[in-house]
Tab-separated table of C-alpha atoms and ligand atoms in Angstrom:
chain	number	residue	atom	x	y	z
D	1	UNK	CA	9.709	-168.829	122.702
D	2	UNK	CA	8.005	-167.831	119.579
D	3	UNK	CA	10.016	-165.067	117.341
D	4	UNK	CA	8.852	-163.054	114.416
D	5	UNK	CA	10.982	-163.704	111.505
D	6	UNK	CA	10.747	-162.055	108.063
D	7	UNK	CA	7.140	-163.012	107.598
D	8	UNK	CA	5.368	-165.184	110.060
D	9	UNK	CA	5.972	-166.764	113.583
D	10	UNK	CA	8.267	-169.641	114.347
D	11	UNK	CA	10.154	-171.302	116.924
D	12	UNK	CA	13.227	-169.576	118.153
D	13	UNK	CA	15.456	-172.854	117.621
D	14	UNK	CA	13.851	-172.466	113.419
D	15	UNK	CA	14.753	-168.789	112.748
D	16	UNK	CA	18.133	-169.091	110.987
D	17	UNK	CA	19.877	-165.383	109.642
D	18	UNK	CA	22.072	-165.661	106.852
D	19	UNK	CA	25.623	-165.749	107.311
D	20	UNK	CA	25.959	-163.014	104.785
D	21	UNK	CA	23.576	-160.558	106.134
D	22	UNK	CA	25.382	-157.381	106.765
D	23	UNK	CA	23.709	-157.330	110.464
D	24	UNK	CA	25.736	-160.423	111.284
D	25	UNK	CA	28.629	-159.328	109.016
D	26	UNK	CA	29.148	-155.486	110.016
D	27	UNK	CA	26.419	-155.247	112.717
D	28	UNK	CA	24.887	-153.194	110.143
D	29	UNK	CA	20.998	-152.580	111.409
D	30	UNK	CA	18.725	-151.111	113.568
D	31	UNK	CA	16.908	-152.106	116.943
D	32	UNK	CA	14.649	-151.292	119.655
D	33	UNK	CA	13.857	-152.524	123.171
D	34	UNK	CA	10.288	-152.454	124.853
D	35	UNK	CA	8.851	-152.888	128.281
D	36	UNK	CA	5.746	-155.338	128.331
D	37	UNK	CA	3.761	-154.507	130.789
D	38	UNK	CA	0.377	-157.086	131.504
D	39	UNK	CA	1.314	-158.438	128.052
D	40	UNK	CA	1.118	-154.917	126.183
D	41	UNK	CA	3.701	-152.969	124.720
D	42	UNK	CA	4.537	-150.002	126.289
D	43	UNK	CA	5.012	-146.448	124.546
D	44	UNK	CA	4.769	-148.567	121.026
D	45	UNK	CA	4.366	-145.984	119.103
D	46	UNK	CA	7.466	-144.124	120.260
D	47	UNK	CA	9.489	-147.032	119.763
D	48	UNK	CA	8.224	-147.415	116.143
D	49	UNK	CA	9.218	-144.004	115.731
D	50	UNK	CA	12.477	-144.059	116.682
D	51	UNK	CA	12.942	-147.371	114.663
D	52	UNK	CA	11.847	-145.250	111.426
D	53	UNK	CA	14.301	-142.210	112.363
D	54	UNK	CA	17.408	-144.717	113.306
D	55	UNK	CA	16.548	-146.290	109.885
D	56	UNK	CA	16.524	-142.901	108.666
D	57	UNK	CA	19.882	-142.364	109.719
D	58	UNK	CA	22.124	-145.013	108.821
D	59	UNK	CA	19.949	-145.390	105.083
D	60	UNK	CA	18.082	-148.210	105.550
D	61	UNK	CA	14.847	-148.439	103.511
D	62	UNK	CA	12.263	-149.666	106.008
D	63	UNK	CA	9.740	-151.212	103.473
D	64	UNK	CA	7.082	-151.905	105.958
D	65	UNK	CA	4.784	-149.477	107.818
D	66	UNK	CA	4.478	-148.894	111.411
D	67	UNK	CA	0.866	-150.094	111.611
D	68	UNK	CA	2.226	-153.005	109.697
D	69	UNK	CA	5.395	-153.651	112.558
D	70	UNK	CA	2.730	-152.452	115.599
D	71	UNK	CA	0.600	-156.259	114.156
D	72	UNK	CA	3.713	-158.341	114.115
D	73	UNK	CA	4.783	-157.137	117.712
D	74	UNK	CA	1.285	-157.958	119.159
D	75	UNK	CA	1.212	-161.213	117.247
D	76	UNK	CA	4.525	-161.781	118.827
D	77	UNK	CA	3.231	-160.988	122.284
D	78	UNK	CA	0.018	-163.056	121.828
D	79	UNK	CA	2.050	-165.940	120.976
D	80	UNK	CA	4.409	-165.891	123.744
D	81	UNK	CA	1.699	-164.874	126.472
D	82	UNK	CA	4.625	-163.164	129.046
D	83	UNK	CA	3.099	-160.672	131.028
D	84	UNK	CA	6.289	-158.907	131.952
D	85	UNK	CA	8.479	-158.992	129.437
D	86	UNK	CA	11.085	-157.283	126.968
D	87	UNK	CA	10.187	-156.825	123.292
D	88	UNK	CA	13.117	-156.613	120.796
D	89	UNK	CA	12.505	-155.497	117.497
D	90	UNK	CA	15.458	-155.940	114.867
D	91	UNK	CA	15.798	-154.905	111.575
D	92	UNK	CA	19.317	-155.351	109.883
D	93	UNK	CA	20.366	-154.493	106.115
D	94	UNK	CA	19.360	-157.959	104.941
D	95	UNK	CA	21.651	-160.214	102.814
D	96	UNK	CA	24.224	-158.948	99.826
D	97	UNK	CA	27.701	-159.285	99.145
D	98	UNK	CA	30.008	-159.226	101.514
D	99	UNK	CA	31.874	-155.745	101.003
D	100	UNK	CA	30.552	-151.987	102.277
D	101	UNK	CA	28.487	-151.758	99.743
D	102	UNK	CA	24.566	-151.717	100.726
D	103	UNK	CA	22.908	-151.487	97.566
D	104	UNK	CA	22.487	-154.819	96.581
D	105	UNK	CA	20.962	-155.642	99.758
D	106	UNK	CA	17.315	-156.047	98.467
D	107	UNK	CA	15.627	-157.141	101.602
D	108	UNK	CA	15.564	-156.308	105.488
D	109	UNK	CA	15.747	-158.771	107.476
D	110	UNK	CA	13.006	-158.022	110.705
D	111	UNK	CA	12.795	-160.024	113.741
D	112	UNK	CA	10.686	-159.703	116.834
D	113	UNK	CA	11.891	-161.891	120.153
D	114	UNK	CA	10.145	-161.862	123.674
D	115	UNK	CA	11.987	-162.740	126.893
D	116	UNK	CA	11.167	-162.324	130.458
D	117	UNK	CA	12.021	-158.907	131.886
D	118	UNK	CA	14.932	-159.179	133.969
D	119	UNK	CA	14.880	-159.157	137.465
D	120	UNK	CA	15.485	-155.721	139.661
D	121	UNK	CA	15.586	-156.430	142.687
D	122	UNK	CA	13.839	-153.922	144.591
D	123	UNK	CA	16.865	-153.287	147.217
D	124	UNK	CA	18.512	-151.525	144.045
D	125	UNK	CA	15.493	-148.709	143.581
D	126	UNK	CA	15.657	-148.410	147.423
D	127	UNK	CA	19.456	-147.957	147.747
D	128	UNK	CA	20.566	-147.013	144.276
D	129	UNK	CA	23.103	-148.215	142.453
D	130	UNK	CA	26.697	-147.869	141.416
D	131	UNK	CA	27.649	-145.960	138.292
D	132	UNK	CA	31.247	-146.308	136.755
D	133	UNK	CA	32.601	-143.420	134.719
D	134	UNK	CA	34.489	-145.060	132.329
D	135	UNK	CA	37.654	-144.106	129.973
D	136	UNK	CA	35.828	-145.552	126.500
D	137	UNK	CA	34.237	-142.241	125.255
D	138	UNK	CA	31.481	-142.228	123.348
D	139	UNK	CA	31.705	-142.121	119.807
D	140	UNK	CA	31.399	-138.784	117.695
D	141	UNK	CA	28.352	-138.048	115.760
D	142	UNK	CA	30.417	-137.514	112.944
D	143	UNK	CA	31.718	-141.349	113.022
D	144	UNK	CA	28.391	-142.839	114.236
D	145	UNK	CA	25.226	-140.973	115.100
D	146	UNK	CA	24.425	-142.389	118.538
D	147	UNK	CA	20.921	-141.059	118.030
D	148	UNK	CA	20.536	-143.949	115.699
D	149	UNK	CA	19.848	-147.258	118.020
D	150	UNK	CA	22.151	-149.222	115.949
D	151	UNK	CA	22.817	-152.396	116.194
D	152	UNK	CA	26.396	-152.438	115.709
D	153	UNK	CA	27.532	-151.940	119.831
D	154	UNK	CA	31.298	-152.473	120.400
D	155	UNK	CA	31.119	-148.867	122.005
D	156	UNK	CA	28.766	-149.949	124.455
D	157	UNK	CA	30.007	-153.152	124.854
D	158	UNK	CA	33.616	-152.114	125.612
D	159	UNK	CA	32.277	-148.770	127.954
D	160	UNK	CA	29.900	-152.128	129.282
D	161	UNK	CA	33.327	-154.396	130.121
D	162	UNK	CA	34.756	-151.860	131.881
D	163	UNK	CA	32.078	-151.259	134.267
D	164	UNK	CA	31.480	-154.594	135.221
D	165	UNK	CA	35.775	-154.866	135.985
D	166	UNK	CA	34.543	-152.095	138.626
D	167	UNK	CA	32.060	-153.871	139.541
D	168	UNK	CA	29.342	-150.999	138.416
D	169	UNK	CA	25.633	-151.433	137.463
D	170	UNK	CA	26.352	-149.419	134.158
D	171	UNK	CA	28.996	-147.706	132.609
D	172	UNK	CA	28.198	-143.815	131.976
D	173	UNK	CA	30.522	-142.287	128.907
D	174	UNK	CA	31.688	-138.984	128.240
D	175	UNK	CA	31.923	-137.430	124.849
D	176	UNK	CA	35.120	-136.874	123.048
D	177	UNK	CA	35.193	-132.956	124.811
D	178	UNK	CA	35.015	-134.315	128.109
D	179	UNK	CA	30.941	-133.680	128.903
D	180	UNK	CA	28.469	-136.299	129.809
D	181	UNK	CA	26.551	-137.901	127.152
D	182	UNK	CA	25.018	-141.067	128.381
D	183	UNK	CA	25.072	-144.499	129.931
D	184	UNK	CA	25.708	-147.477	128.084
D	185	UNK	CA	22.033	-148.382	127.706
D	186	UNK	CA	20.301	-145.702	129.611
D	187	UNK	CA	20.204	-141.484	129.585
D	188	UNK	CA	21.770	-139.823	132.837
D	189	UNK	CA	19.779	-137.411	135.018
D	190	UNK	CA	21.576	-135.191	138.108
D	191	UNK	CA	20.068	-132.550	140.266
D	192	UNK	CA	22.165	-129.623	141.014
D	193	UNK	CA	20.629	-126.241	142.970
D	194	UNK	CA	17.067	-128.244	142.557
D	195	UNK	CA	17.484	-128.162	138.654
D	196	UNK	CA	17.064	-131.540	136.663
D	197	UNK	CA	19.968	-131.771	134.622
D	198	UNK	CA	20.420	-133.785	131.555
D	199	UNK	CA	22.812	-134.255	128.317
D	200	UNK	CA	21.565	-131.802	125.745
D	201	UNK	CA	21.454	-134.001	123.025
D	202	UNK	CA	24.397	-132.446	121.030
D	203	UNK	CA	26.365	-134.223	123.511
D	204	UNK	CA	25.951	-137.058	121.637
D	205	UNK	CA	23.325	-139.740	123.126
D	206	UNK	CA	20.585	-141.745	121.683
D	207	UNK	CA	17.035	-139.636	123.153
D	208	UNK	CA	15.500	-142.154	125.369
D	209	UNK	CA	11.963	-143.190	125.389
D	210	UNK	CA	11.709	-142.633	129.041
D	211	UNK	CA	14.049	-139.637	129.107
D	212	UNK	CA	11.103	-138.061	126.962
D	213	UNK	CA	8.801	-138.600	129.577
D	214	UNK	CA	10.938	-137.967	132.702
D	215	UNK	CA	10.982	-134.538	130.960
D	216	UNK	CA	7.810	-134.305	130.250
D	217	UNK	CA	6.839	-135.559	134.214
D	218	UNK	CA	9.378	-133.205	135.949
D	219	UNK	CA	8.241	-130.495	134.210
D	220	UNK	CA	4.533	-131.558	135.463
D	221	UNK	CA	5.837	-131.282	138.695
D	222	UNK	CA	7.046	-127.769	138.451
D	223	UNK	CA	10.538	-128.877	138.592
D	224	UNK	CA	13.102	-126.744	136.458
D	225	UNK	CA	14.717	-129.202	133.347
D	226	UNK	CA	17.921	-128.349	131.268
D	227	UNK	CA	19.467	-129.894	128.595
D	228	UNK	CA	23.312	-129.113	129.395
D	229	UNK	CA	26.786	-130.041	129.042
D	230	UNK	CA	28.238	-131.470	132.190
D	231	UNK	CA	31.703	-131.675	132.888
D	232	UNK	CA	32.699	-134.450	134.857
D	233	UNK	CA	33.272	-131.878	137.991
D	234	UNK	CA	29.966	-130.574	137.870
D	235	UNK	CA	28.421	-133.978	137.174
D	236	UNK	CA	30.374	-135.041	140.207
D	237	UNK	CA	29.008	-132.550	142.572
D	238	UNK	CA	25.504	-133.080	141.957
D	239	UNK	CA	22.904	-133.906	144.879
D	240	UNK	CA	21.748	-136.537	142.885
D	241	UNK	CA	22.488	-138.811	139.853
D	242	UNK	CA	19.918	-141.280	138.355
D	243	UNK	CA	19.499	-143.060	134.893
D	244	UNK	CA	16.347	-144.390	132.838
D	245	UNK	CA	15.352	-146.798	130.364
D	246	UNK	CA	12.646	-148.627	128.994
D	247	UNK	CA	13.426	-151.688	131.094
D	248	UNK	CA	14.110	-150.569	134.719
D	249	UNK	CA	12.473	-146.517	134.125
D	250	UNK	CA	14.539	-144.767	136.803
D	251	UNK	CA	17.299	-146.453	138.460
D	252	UNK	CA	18.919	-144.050	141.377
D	253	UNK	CA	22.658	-143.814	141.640
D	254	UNK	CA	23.967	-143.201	144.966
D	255	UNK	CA	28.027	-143.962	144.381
D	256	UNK	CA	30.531	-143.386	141.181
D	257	UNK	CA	33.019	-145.575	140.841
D	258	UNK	CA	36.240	-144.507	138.801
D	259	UNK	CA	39.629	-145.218	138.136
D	260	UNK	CA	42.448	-142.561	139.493
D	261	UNK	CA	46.179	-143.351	139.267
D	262	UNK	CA	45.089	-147.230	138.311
D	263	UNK	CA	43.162	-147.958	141.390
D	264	UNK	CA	39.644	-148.020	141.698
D	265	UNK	CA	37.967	-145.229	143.414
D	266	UNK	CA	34.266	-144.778	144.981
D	267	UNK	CA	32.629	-142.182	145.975
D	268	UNK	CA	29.216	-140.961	146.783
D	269	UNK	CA	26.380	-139.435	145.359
D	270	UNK	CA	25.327	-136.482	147.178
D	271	UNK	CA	24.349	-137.995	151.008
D	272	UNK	CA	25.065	-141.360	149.259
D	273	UNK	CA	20.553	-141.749	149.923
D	274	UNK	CA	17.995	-141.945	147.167
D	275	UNK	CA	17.328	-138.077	146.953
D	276	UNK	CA	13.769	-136.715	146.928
D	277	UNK	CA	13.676	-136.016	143.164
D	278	UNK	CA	14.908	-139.488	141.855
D	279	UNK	CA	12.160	-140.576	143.992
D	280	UNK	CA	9.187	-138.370	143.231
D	281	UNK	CA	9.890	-139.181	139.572
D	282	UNK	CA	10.221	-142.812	139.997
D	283	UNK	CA	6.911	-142.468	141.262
D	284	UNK	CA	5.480	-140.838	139.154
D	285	UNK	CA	7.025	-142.679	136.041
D	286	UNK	CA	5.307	-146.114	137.348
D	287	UNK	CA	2.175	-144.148	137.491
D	288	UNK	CA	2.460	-143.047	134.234
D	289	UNK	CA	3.061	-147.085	133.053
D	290	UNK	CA	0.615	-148.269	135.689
D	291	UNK	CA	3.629	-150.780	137.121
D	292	UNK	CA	4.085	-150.783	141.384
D	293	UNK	CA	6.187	-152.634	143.041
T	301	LIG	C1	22.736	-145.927	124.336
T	301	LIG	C2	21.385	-145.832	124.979
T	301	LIG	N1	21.005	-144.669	125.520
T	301	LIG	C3	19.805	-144.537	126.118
T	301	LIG	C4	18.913	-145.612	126.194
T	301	LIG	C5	17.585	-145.439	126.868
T	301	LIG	O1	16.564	-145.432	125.915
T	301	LIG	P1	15.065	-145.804	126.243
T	301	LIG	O2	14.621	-144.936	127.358
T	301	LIG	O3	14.331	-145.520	124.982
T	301	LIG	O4	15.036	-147.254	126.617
T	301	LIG	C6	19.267	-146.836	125.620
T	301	LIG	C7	18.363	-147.967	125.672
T	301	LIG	O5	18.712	-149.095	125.508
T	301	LIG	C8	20.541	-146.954	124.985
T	301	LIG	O6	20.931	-148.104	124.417
């Protein structure tokens, strides 16, 4: 596979980070994650976006311009010819001393890497999945901003571990007060009284791409969206749960699993079915990216 890296293409076996970038040190950068779709990026230039505003966020001086980064992706692509695929585009501080310190890293380091899009099978759209709510919380804004796609992820990765001990397709976290802000990599939906409910994003969640446009396509469809805080009671009484991102768009959840007393709990979403909304939208999100299957 060919990868972007710094300045031109090369093998992925050639690019070499230095051991004393802070990315590798403190896990100190920035990253996003694209759909390809028939070899094209999909919703680019809201990716590129967010890269600026997460760069924004944790200072990073992003010395190239989105026009600039929009090249190198379809270079990328072009070289690697996958028709569906995942895009990851990395920036981290670049190399300095080791210590806190960032201002004597001079120089970004950017990489671009293509691998196949993973496989979803299409039983899990048809019967939904399992979500575990786990005991990690996620971090405060005031520690980290989680609306900065960072790449340092022990949050997610531990919330990540726990789910997959429960055996869980993702792990959904609640914020330090006890309300629902996300999934590990994905946003969280739930229908209650035929409202869409999501995380306002003071609950402390990185906006989605595809959250974005469920919005924007519920609303289309005359249904009734609100950004709210869920508890975990209300969250657990909903019709109907499902999750998005950029790589599977809406995944259904039909069963929680959780932890009670020590022992592992399940229990169902709603009628335990794919509900009628999760299902309208997933629709009408594939429409929207031109992808049926
Ligand atoms: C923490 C987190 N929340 C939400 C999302 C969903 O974002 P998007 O829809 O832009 O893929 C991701 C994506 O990886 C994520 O890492």
């Amino acid at each position: 596979m060919k990868i972007w890296f710094n300045g031109g293409l090369c093998e992925e076996s050639q690019a070499r980070v230095s051991v004393i970038d802070h990315g590798f040190l403190y896990g100190d950068g920035v990253y996003e994650t694209l759909r390809v779709h028939r070899g094209r990026p999909l919703f680019l230039r809201e990716h590129l976006a967010r890269l600026r505003s997460s760069c924004r966020l944790i200072r990073l001086p992003l010395p190239w311009p989105g026009s600039l980064l929009a090249r190198r992706a379809r270079k990328t692509l072009l070289a690697n010819r996958l028709e569906e695929a995942v895009l990851r585009m990395n920036v981290s501080r670049g190399p300095g001393p080791v210590g806190f310190d960032t201002r004597d890293c001079k120089t970004p380091t950017l990489v671009m890497m293509e691998r196949p899009l993973p496989d979803y099978p299409p039983a899990l759209f048809k019967q939904g999945v399992t979500a575990a709510v786990v005991k990690t919380r996620r971090n405060h804004p005031l520690c980290l901003p989680p609306e900065a796609k960072s790449t340092n992820c022990l949050n997610g990765i531990l919330a990540k571990q726990e789910a997959v001990r429960l055996g869980a397709f993702e792990g959904i976290l609640l914020n330090l007060s006890g309300f629902v802000a996300e999934g590990t990599v994905s946003n969280v939906f739930a229908v209650r009284a035929g409202r869409l409910l999501t995380p306002h994003r003071s609950c402390g969640l990185l906006a989605g791409v595809t959250r974005n446009v469920i919005i924007r396509l519920a609303r289309k469809e005359g249904i009734v969206v609100r950004e709210v805080e869920m508890t975990l009671s209300e969250f657990a009484r909903s019709s109907e749960v499902f999750l998005t991102n950029s790589l599977f768009g809406v995944m259904p959840v039909t069963k929680f699993a959780v932890i009670v007393s020590g022992a592992k709990q399940s229990r169902r979403v709603g009628d335990g079915k794919v509900g009628p909304v999760a299902k309208l939208l997933a629709e009408r999100y594939r429409r929207a990216i031109g992808v049926f299957f």
